[in-house]
């Protein structure tokens, strides 16, 4: 590992993407969104007509996925299947609903973990997911485990849905959040759990900016990293993209 790697793991809805993006911008690191990789392979299987309840078929289907990702300092991570940019297409509810079939398959995890570690070889990375600190980068320079109560995450999600005019009750959203937690935590390989040496951050009552700033402080103190001023336009663009993305989930 030739440079610093910061891992950020936690359940969905804890605000990982926004925070990881802000940290990457402040520290001048690349940002890796590993959830997007699982989403892309799920989309590939869906497009290929794979029977998602058949792990063997999924393992076979991903051989032709030709997945590639493009990391940058400012923009979101771009994801492609062959020549097709699927960065936006992986954010549909249909993909979200089907991910667990694909993320549970050992061959999928091996394929993506290998890709993630290759990307990590160059260091200078903030990587976000469920298993980054525990399994993919056990020697990361700094590990963060982020969480917020299911109620807070459901409230945030419910407000977003309401703003879009989607008529779902808070109870339904809470049930959905709890179901995803159950699937993410129960996953035999790469299940969501805190690494023993991870710093725990409760994001329930804090703004993304505050959480990002506490991670940046840790990086400065522990890793002696330098910070940079965030370009206001890049920050605004990152915010808008995250907002769009949350709307689509
Ligand atoms: O972060 P996200 O919501 O885009 O992730 C989508 C799903 O992908 C998530 O429910 C579980 C799976 N995932 C995983 O199994 N391992 C990771 N490192 C990242 C995501």
PDB file of C-alpha atoms and ligand atoms in Angstrom:
ATOM      1  CA  UNK A   1       0.000   0.000   0.000  1.00  0.00           C
ATOM      2  CA  UNK A   2       1.741   3.141  -1.157  1.00  0.00           C
ATOM      3  CA  UNK A   3      -0.443   5.859   0.422  1.00  0.00           C
ATOM      4  CA  UNK A   4      -3.187   6.439   2.915  1.00  0.00           C
ATOM      5  CA  UNK A   5      -6.412   4.467   2.736  1.00  0.00           C
ATOM      6  CA  UNK A   6      -9.411   5.547   4.784  1.00  0.00           C
ATOM      7  CA  UNK A   7     -12.303   3.087   5.037  1.00  0.00           C
ATOM      8  CA  UNK A   8     -15.854   4.142   5.849  1.00  0.00           C
ATOM      9  CA  UNK A   9     -18.340   1.365   6.559  1.00  0.00           C
ATOM     10  CA  UNK A  10     -21.886   1.426   7.862  1.00  0.00           C
ATOM     11  CA  UNK A  11     -25.539   0.684   7.114  1.00  0.00           C
ATOM     12  CA  UNK A  12     -27.477   2.274   4.275  1.00  0.00           C
ATOM     13  CA  UNK A  13     -28.834   5.709   5.048  1.00  0.00           C
ATOM     14  CA  UNK A  14     -26.134   6.641   7.569  1.00  0.00           C
ATOM     15  CA  UNK A  15     -24.868   9.307   5.148  1.00  0.00           C
ATOM     16  CA  UNK A  16     -21.700   7.473   4.064  1.00  0.00           C
ATOM     17  CA  UNK A  17     -21.556   8.695   0.447  1.00  0.00           C
ATOM     18  CA  UNK A  18     -21.897  12.395   1.163  1.00  0.00           C
ATOM     19  CA  UNK A  19     -19.438  12.193   4.034  1.00  0.00           C
ATOM     20  CA  UNK A  20     -16.906  10.054   2.155  1.00  0.00           C
ATOM     21  CA  UNK A  21     -17.047  12.471  -0.780  1.00  0.00           C
ATOM     22  CA  UNK A  22     -16.440  15.462   1.492  1.00  0.00           C
ATOM     23  CA  UNK A  23     -13.521  13.736   3.220  1.00  0.00           C
ATOM     24  CA  UNK A  24     -11.980  12.830  -0.146  1.00  0.00           C
ATOM     25  CA  UNK A  25     -12.311  16.428  -1.334  1.00  0.00           C
ATOM     26  CA  UNK A  26     -10.781  17.861   1.856  1.00  0.00           C
ATOM     27  CA  UNK A  27      -7.858  15.471   1.857  1.00  0.00           C
ATOM     28  CA  UNK A  28      -7.301  15.307  -1.893  1.00  0.00           C
ATOM     29  CA  UNK A  29      -7.961  11.574  -2.057  1.00  0.00           C
ATOM     30  CA  UNK A  30      -9.768   9.436  -4.620  1.00  0.00           C
ATOM     31  CA  UNK A  31     -13.244   8.218  -3.684  1.00  0.00           C
ATOM     32  CA  UNK A  32     -14.354   4.614  -4.183  1.00  0.00           C
ATOM     33  CA  UNK A  33     -18.040   3.750  -3.890  1.00  0.00           C
ATOM     34  CA  UNK A  34     -18.080  -0.042  -3.552  1.00  0.00           C
ATOM     35  CA  UNK A  35     -21.896  -0.189  -3.339  1.00  0.00           C
ATOM     36  CA  UNK A  36     -21.958   1.098  -6.930  1.00  0.00           C
ATOM     37  CA  UNK A  37     -19.899  -1.931  -8.003  1.00  0.00           C
ATOM     38  CA  UNK A  38     -22.432  -4.349  -6.450  1.00  0.00           C
ATOM     39  CA  UNK A  39     -25.207  -2.324  -8.080  1.00  0.00           C
ATOM     40  CA  UNK A  40     -23.538  -2.554 -11.508  1.00  0.00           C
ATOM     41  CA  UNK A  41     -23.145  -6.331 -11.351  1.00  0.00           C
ATOM     42  CA  UNK A  42     -26.791  -6.582 -10.246  1.00  0.00           C
ATOM     43  CA  UNK A  43     -27.858  -4.511 -13.245  1.00  0.00           C
ATOM     44  CA  UNK A  44     -25.730  -6.675 -15.533  1.00  0.00           C
ATOM     45  CA  UNK A  45     -27.431  -9.850 -14.263  1.00  0.00           C
ATOM     46  CA  UNK A  46     -30.861  -8.249 -14.665  1.00  0.00           C
ATOM     47  CA  UNK A  47     -30.108  -7.205 -18.248  1.00  0.00           C
ATOM     48  CA  UNK A  48     -28.741 -10.663 -19.017  1.00  0.00           C
ATOM     49  CA  UNK A  49     -32.004 -12.267 -17.852  1.00  0.00           C
ATOM     50  CA  UNK A  50     -30.215 -14.211 -15.109  1.00  0.00           C
ATOM     51  CA  UNK A  51     -32.401 -16.088 -12.630  1.00  0.00           C
ATOM     52  CA  UNK A  52     -31.472 -14.111  -9.542  1.00  0.00           C
ATOM     53  CA  UNK A  53     -32.429 -16.900  -7.170  1.00  0.00           C
ATOM     54  CA  UNK A  54     -29.740 -19.104  -8.755  1.00  0.00           C
ATOM     55  CA  UNK A  55     -26.241 -18.262  -7.423  1.00  0.00           C
ATOM     56  CA  UNK A  56     -24.572 -20.497 -10.021  1.00  0.00           C
ATOM     57  CA  UNK A  57     -26.215 -18.544 -12.836  1.00  0.00           C
ATOM     58  CA  UNK A  58     -25.099 -15.279 -11.247  1.00  0.00           C
ATOM     59  CA  UNK A  59     -21.519 -16.562 -10.918  1.00  0.00           C
ATOM     60  CA  UNK A  60     -21.580 -17.467 -14.625  1.00  0.00           C
ATOM     61  CA  UNK A  61     -23.240 -14.219 -15.722  1.00  0.00           C
ATOM     62  CA  UNK A  62     -20.687 -11.902 -14.110  1.00  0.00           C
ATOM     63  CA  UNK A  63     -17.916 -13.414 -16.246  1.00  0.00           C
ATOM     64  CA  UNK A  64     -19.203 -11.331 -19.154  1.00  0.00           C
ATOM     65  CA  UNK A  65     -19.900  -8.158 -17.159  1.00  0.00           C
ATOM     66  CA  UNK A  66     -16.776  -6.247 -18.251  1.00  0.00           C
ATOM     67  CA  UNK A  67     -17.166  -3.874 -15.294  1.00  0.00           C
ATOM     68  CA  UNK A  68     -14.953  -0.810 -15.080  1.00  0.00           C
ATOM     69  CA  UNK A  69     -14.874   2.155 -12.735  1.00  0.00           C
ATOM     70  CA  UNK A  70     -13.326   5.557 -13.089  1.00  0.00           C
ATOM     71  CA  UNK A  71     -12.329   7.404  -9.923  1.00  0.00           C
ATOM     72  CA  UNK A  72     -11.719  11.101  -9.757  1.00  0.00           C
ATOM     73  CA  UNK A  73     -10.912  13.756  -7.194  1.00  0.00           C
ATOM     74  CA  UNK A  74     -14.005  15.834  -7.770  1.00  0.00           C
ATOM     75  CA  UNK A  75     -16.666  14.030  -9.760  1.00  0.00           C
ATOM     76  CA  UNK A  76     -18.647  10.977  -8.711  1.00  0.00           C
ATOM     77  CA  UNK A  77     -17.206   7.565  -9.496  1.00  0.00           C
ATOM     78  CA  UNK A  78     -18.256   6.570 -13.017  1.00  0.00           C
ATOM     79  CA  UNK A  79     -19.300   2.970 -13.575  1.00  0.00           C
ATOM     80  CA  UNK A  80     -19.451   1.177 -16.928  1.00  0.00           C
ATOM     81  CA  UNK A  81     -20.467  -2.220 -18.235  1.00  0.00           C
ATOM     82  CA  UNK A  82     -18.465  -2.656 -21.435  1.00  0.00           C
ATOM     83  CA  UNK A  83     -18.961   0.601 -23.368  1.00  0.00           C
ATOM     84  CA  UNK A  84     -22.138   1.547 -21.506  1.00  0.00           C
ATOM     85  CA  UNK A  85     -21.907   4.133 -18.763  1.00  0.00           C
ATOM     86  CA  UNK A  86     -24.388   2.904 -16.130  1.00  0.00           C
ATOM     87  CA  UNK A  87     -23.579   5.446 -13.380  1.00  0.00           C
ATOM     88  CA  UNK A  88     -27.182   6.638 -13.284  1.00  0.00           C
ATOM     89  CA  UNK A  89     -28.935   3.402 -14.265  1.00  0.00           C
ATOM     90  CA  UNK A  90     -27.699   1.543 -11.174  1.00  0.00           C
ATOM     91  CA  UNK A  91     -29.720   3.843  -8.871  1.00  0.00           C
ATOM     92  CA  UNK A  92     -33.210   2.500  -9.575  1.00  0.00           C
ATOM     93  CA  UNK A  93     -35.371   0.886  -6.903  1.00  0.00           C
ATOM     94  CA  UNK A  94     -35.453  -2.312  -8.955  1.00  0.00           C
ATOM     95  CA  UNK A  95     -31.669  -2.615  -8.769  1.00  0.00           C
ATOM     96  CA  UNK A  96     -31.711  -1.776  -5.045  1.00  0.00           C
ATOM     97  CA  UNK A  97     -34.296  -4.467  -4.403  1.00  0.00           C
ATOM     98  CA  UNK A  98     -32.293  -7.118  -6.263  1.00  0.00           C
ATOM     99  CA  UNK A  99     -28.795  -6.375  -4.936  1.00  0.00           C
ATOM    100  CA  UNK A 100     -28.928  -8.830  -2.074  1.00  0.00           C
ATOM    101  CA  UNK A 101     -29.195 -11.800  -4.466  1.00  0.00           C
ATOM    102  CA  UNK A 102     -25.982 -10.766  -6.187  1.00  0.00           C
ATOM    103  CA  UNK A 103     -24.042  -9.464  -3.150  1.00  0.00           C
ATOM    104  CA  UNK A 104     -24.520 -12.816  -1.401  1.00  0.00           C
ATOM    105  CA  UNK A 105     -22.711 -14.804  -4.108  1.00  0.00           C
ATOM    106  CA  UNK A 106     -19.117 -15.749  -3.230  1.00  0.00           C
ATOM    107  CA  UNK A 107     -17.808 -15.394  -6.814  1.00  0.00           C
ATOM    108  CA  UNK A 108     -19.239 -11.859  -6.977  1.00  0.00           C
ATOM    109  CA  UNK A 109     -17.517 -10.869  -3.754  1.00  0.00           C
ATOM    110  CA  UNK A 110     -14.199 -12.407  -4.820  1.00  0.00           C
ATOM    111  CA  UNK A 111     -14.357 -10.583  -8.147  1.00  0.00           C
ATOM    112  CA  UNK A 112     -15.138  -7.193  -6.578  1.00  0.00           C
ATOM    113  CA  UNK A 113     -12.786  -7.519  -3.603  1.00  0.00           C
ATOM    114  CA  UNK A 114      -9.936  -8.255  -6.021  1.00  0.00           C
ATOM    115  CA  UNK A 115     -10.868  -5.192  -8.096  1.00  0.00           C
ATOM    116  CA  UNK A 116     -11.089  -3.016  -4.975  1.00  0.00           C
ATOM    117  CA  UNK A 117      -7.699  -4.165  -3.687  1.00  0.00           C
ATOM    118  CA  UNK A 118      -6.139  -3.441  -7.092  1.00  0.00           C
ATOM    119  CA  UNK A 119      -7.532   0.091  -6.947  1.00  0.00           C
ATOM    120  CA  UNK A 120      -6.199   0.364  -3.387  1.00  0.00           C
ATOM    121  CA  UNK A 121      -2.641  -0.517  -4.453  1.00  0.00           C
ATOM    122  CA  UNK A 122      -2.073   3.092  -5.488  1.00  0.00           C
ATOM    123  CA  UNK A 123      -3.286   4.298  -2.044  1.00  0.00           C
ATOM    124  CA  UNK A 124      -4.684   7.824  -1.578  1.00  0.00           C
ATOM    125  CA  UNK A 125      -8.199   6.501  -1.276  1.00  0.00           C
ATOM    126  CA  UNK A 126     -11.374   6.964   0.715  1.00  0.00           C
ATOM    127  CA  UNK A 127     -13.393   3.807   0.243  1.00  0.00           C
ATOM    128  CA  UNK A 128     -16.970   3.337   1.344  1.00  0.00           C
ATOM    129  CA  UNK A 129     -19.035   0.171   1.817  1.00  0.00           C
ATOM    130  CA  UNK A 130     -19.833  -2.576   4.296  1.00  0.00           C
ATOM    131  CA  UNK A 131     -16.653  -4.688   4.477  1.00  0.00           C
ATOM    132  CA  UNK A 132     -13.876  -2.259   3.613  1.00  0.00           C
ATOM    133  CA  UNK A 133     -12.276  -2.023   7.050  1.00  0.00           C
ATOM    134  CA  UNK A 134     -12.969  -5.584   8.145  1.00  0.00           C
ATOM    135  CA  UNK A 135     -12.081  -7.554   5.048  1.00  0.00           C
ATOM    136  CA  UNK A 136     -10.941  -5.650   1.978  1.00  0.00           C
ATOM    137  CA  UNK A 137      -8.388  -3.332   3.605  1.00  0.00           C
ATOM    138  CA  UNK A 138      -7.582  -4.766   7.050  1.00  0.00           C
ATOM    139  CA  UNK A 139      -4.413  -2.629   7.125  1.00  0.00           C
ATOM    140  CA  UNK A 140      -6.100   0.663   6.240  1.00  0.00           C
ATOM    141  CA  UNK A 141      -4.554   3.779   7.779  1.00  0.00           C
ATOM    142  CA  UNK A 142      -7.844   4.901   9.313  1.00  0.00           C
ATOM    143  CA  UNK A 143     -11.110   3.012   9.715  1.00  0.00           C
ATOM    144  CA  UNK A 144     -14.463   4.594  10.427  1.00  0.00           C
ATOM    145  CA  UNK A 145     -17.704   2.829  11.271  1.00  0.00           C
ATOM    146  CA  UNK A 146     -20.654   5.111  10.828  1.00  0.00           C
ATOM    147  CA  UNK A 147     -24.151   4.553  12.081  1.00  0.00           C
ATOM    148  CA  UNK A 148     -27.455   6.230  12.857  1.00  0.00           C
ATOM    149  CA  UNK A 149     -30.495   4.684  14.505  1.00  0.00           C
ATOM    150  CA  UNK A 150     -32.922   2.935  12.109  1.00  0.00           C
ATOM    151  CA  UNK A 151     -35.555   5.493  13.150  1.00  0.00           C
ATOM    152  CA  UNK A 152     -33.355   8.442  12.155  1.00  0.00           C
ATOM    153  CA  UNK A 153     -32.425   6.822   8.840  1.00  0.00           C
ATOM    154  CA  UNK A 154     -36.069   5.992   8.131  1.00  0.00           C
ATOM    155  CA  UNK A 155     -37.123   9.556   9.002  1.00  0.00           C
ATOM    156  CA  UNK A 156     -34.548  10.996   6.574  1.00  0.00           C
ATOM    157  CA  UNK A 157     -35.623   8.584   3.847  1.00  0.00           C
ATOM    158  CA  UNK A 158     -39.309   9.211   4.475  1.00  0.00           C
ATOM    159  CA  UNK A 159     -38.788  12.982   4.183  1.00  0.00           C
ATOM    160  CA  UNK A 160     -36.946  12.489   0.885  1.00  0.00           C
ATOM    161  CA  UNK A 161     -39.722  10.298  -0.498  1.00  0.00           C
ATOM    162  CA  UNK A 162     -42.367  12.752   0.642  1.00  0.00           C
ATOM    163  CA  UNK A 163     -40.530  15.632  -1.038  1.00  0.00           C
ATOM    164  CA  UNK A 164     -40.705  13.637  -4.273  1.00  0.00           C
ATOM    165  CA  UNK A 165     -44.420  13.091  -3.852  1.00  0.00           C
ATOM    166  CA  UNK A 166     -44.103   9.363  -3.124  1.00  0.00           C
ATOM    167  CA  UNK A 167     -46.892   8.246  -0.858  1.00  0.00           C
ATOM    168  CA  UNK A 168     -45.253   5.806   1.583  1.00  0.00           C
ATOM    169  CA  UNK A 169     -45.845   5.702   5.305  1.00  0.00           C
ATOM    170  CA  UNK A 170     -43.018   6.182   7.809  1.00  0.00           C
ATOM    171  CA  UNK A 171     -43.741   2.671   9.149  1.00  0.00           C
ATOM    172  CA  UNK A 172     -43.243   1.147   5.696  1.00  0.00           C
ATOM    173  CA  UNK A 173     -39.953   2.991   5.239  1.00  0.00           C
ATOM    174  CA  UNK A 174     -38.771   1.899   8.684  1.00  0.00           C
ATOM    175  CA  UNK A 175     -39.599  -1.701   7.814  1.00  0.00           C
ATOM    176  CA  UNK A 176     -37.626  -1.352   4.571  1.00  0.00           C
ATOM    177  CA  UNK A 177     -34.605   0.084   6.388  1.00  0.00           C
ATOM    178  CA  UNK A 178     -34.719  -2.693   8.988  1.00  0.00           C
ATOM    179  CA  UNK A 179     -34.971  -5.353   6.275  1.00  0.00           C
ATOM    180  CA  UNK A 180     -31.893  -4.002   4.483  1.00  0.00           C
ATOM    181  CA  UNK A 181     -29.975  -3.908   7.785  1.00  0.00           C
ATOM    182  CA  UNK A 182     -30.935  -7.505   8.406  1.00  0.00           C
ATOM    183  CA  UNK A 183     -29.725  -8.586   4.946  1.00  0.00           C
ATOM    184  CA  UNK A 184     -26.522  -6.516   5.135  1.00  0.00           C
ATOM    185  CA  UNK A 185     -25.602  -7.683   8.636  1.00  0.00           C
ATOM    186  CA  UNK A 186     -26.530 -11.310   8.096  1.00  0.00           C
ATOM    187  CA  UNK A 187     -24.449 -11.703   4.930  1.00  0.00           C
ATOM    188  CA  UNK A 188     -22.082 -14.610   5.511  1.00  0.00           C
ATOM    189  CA  UNK A 189     -19.290 -13.117   3.404  1.00  0.00           C
ATOM    190  CA  UNK A 190     -18.667  -9.396   3.629  1.00  0.00           C
ATOM    191  CA  UNK A 191     -21.469  -8.802   6.117  1.00  0.00           C
ATOM    192  CA  UNK A 192     -21.697  -5.401   7.735  1.00  0.00           C
ATOM    193  CA  UNK A 193     -19.795  -5.200  10.994  1.00  0.00           C
ATOM    194  CA  UNK A 194     -17.478  -2.835  12.784  1.00  0.00           C
ATOM    195  CA  UNK A 195     -13.761  -3.550  12.528  1.00  0.00           C
ATOM    196  CA  UNK A 196     -12.255  -3.846  16.019  1.00  0.00           C
ATOM    197  CA  UNK A 197      -9.921  -0.936  15.333  1.00  0.00           C
ATOM    198  CA  UNK A 198     -12.536   1.309  13.690  1.00  0.00           C
ATOM    199  CA  UNK A 199     -13.568   4.674  15.112  1.00  0.00           C
ATOM    200  CA  UNK A 200     -17.317   4.706  15.704  1.00  0.00           C
ATOM    201  CA  UNK A 201     -19.296   7.763  14.655  1.00  0.00           C
ATOM    202  CA  UNK A 202     -22.982   8.239  15.371  1.00  0.00           C
ATOM    203  CA  UNK A 203     -24.360  10.471  12.610  1.00  0.00           C
ATOM    204  CA  UNK A 204     -27.917  10.625  14.032  1.00  0.00           C
ATOM    205  CA  UNK A 205     -27.670  14.190  15.297  1.00  0.00           C
ATOM    206  CA  UNK A 206     -24.850  15.581  13.147  1.00  0.00           C
ATOM    207  CA  UNK A 207     -24.719  17.224   9.734  1.00  0.00           C
ATOM    208  CA  UNK A 208     -22.629  15.513   7.006  1.00  0.00           C
ATOM    209  CA  UNK A 209     -20.229  18.478   7.135  1.00  0.00           C
ATOM    210  CA  UNK A 210     -19.644  17.978  10.881  1.00  0.00           C
ATOM    211  CA  UNK A 211     -19.053  14.246  10.535  1.00  0.00           C
ATOM    212  CA  UNK A 212     -16.698  14.780   7.587  1.00  0.00           C
ATOM    213  CA  UNK A 213     -14.800  17.383   9.578  1.00  0.00           C
ATOM    214  CA  UNK A 214     -14.272  15.002  12.505  1.00  0.00           C
ATOM    215  CA  UNK A 215     -12.856  12.380  10.134  1.00  0.00           C
ATOM    216  CA  UNK A 216     -10.612  15.006   8.539  1.00  0.00           C
ATOM    217  CA  UNK A 217      -9.383  15.951  12.036  1.00  0.00           C
ATOM    218  CA  UNK A 218      -8.574  12.332  12.787  1.00  0.00           C
ATOM    219  CA  UNK A 219      -6.655  12.071   9.518  1.00  0.00           C
ATOM    220  CA  UNK A 220      -4.712  15.226  10.339  1.00  0.00           C
ATOM    221  CA  UNK A 221      -3.855  14.138  13.879  1.00  0.00           C
ATOM    222  CA  UNK A 222      -3.213  10.466  13.358  1.00  0.00           C
ATOM    223  CA  UNK A 223      -1.890  10.400   9.817  1.00  0.00           C
ATOM    224  CA  UNK A 224      -0.426  13.894   9.663  1.00  0.00           C
ATOM    225  CA  UNK A 225      -2.316  14.491   6.467  1.00  0.00           C
ATOM    226  CA  UNK A 226      -2.648  17.926   4.915  1.00  0.00           C
ATOM    227  CA  UNK A 227      -6.050  19.387   4.182  1.00  0.00           C
ATOM    228  CA  UNK A 228      -7.123  21.470   1.239  1.00  0.00           C
ATOM    229  CA  UNK A 229      -9.791  24.067   0.852  1.00  0.00           C
ATOM    230  CA  UNK A 230     -12.791  22.628  -0.905  1.00  0.00           C
ATOM    231  CA  UNK A 231     -13.560  24.239  -4.204  1.00  0.00           C
ATOM    232  CA  UNK A 232     -17.077  25.636  -3.623  1.00  0.00           C
ATOM    233  CA  UNK A 233     -18.301  24.644  -7.096  1.00  0.00           C
ATOM    234  CA  UNK A 234     -17.082  21.077  -6.674  1.00  0.00           C
ATOM    235  CA  UNK A 235     -18.763  20.875  -3.289  1.00  0.00           C
ATOM    236  CA  UNK A 236     -22.037  22.178  -4.668  1.00  0.00           C
ATOM    237  CA  UNK A 237     -21.862  19.696  -7.554  1.00  0.00           C
ATOM    238  CA  UNK A 238     -21.193  16.846  -5.095  1.00  0.00           C
ATOM    239  CA  UNK A 239     -24.187  17.895  -2.995  1.00  0.00           C
ATOM    240  CA  UNK A 240     -26.486  18.048  -6.007  1.00  0.00           C
ATOM    241  CA  UNK A 241     -25.379  14.647  -7.238  1.00  0.00           C
ATOM    242  CA  UNK A 242     -25.922  13.071  -3.835  1.00  0.00           C
ATOM    243  CA  UNK A 243     -29.361  14.598  -3.645  1.00  0.00           C
ATOM    244  CA  UNK A 244     -30.248  13.231  -7.089  1.00  0.00           C
ATOM    245  CA  UNK A 245     -28.898   9.857  -6.131  1.00  0.00           C
ATOM    246  CA  UNK A 246     -30.915   9.660  -2.929  1.00  0.00           C
ATOM    247  CA  UNK A 247     -34.031  10.553  -4.864  1.00  0.00           C
ATOM    248  CA  UNK A 248     -33.492   7.620  -7.176  1.00  0.00           C
ATOM    249  CA  UNK A 249     -32.847   4.948  -4.535  1.00  0.00           C
TER     250      UNK A 249
HETATM  251  O1  LIG B   1     -24.044   1.590  -0.442  1.00  0.00           O
HETATM  252  P1  LIG B   1     -25.167   1.104  -1.337  1.00  0.00           P
HETATM  253  O2  LIG B   1     -26.532   1.282  -0.753  1.00  0.00           O
HETATM  254  O3  LIG B   1     -25.066   1.656  -2.734  1.00  0.00           O
HETATM  255  O4  LIG B   1     -24.924  -0.469  -1.440  1.00  0.00           O
HETATM  256  C1  LIG B   1     -25.831  -1.285  -2.102  1.00  0.00           C
HETATM  257  C2  LIG B   1     -25.776  -2.698  -1.559  1.00  0.00           C
HETATM  258  O5  LIG B   1     -24.557  -3.337  -1.953  1.00  0.00           O
HETATM  259  C3  LIG B   1     -25.885  -2.872  -0.066  1.00  0.00           C
HETATM  260  O6  LIG B   1     -27.215  -3.059   0.375  1.00  0.00           O
HETATM  261  C4  LIG B   1     -25.058  -4.096   0.232  1.00  0.00           C
HETATM  262  C5  LIG B   1     -24.123  -4.225  -0.941  1.00  0.00           C
HETATM  263  N1  LIG B   1     -22.728  -3.922  -0.601  1.00  0.00           N
HETATM  264  C6  LIG B   1     -21.947  -4.947  -0.116  1.00  0.00           C
HETATM  265  O7  LIG B   1     -22.442  -6.059   0.067  1.00  0.00           O
HETATM  266  N2  LIG B   1     -20.630  -4.703   0.163  1.00  0.00           N
HETATM  267  C7  LIG B   1     -20.101  -3.495  -0.018  1.00  0.00           C
HETATM  268  N3  LIG B   1     -18.797  -3.294   0.230  1.00  0.00           N
HETATM  269  C8  LIG B   1     -20.897  -2.430  -0.504  1.00  0.00           C
HETATM  270  C9  LIG B   1     -22.219  -2.674  -0.767  1.00  0.00           C
END
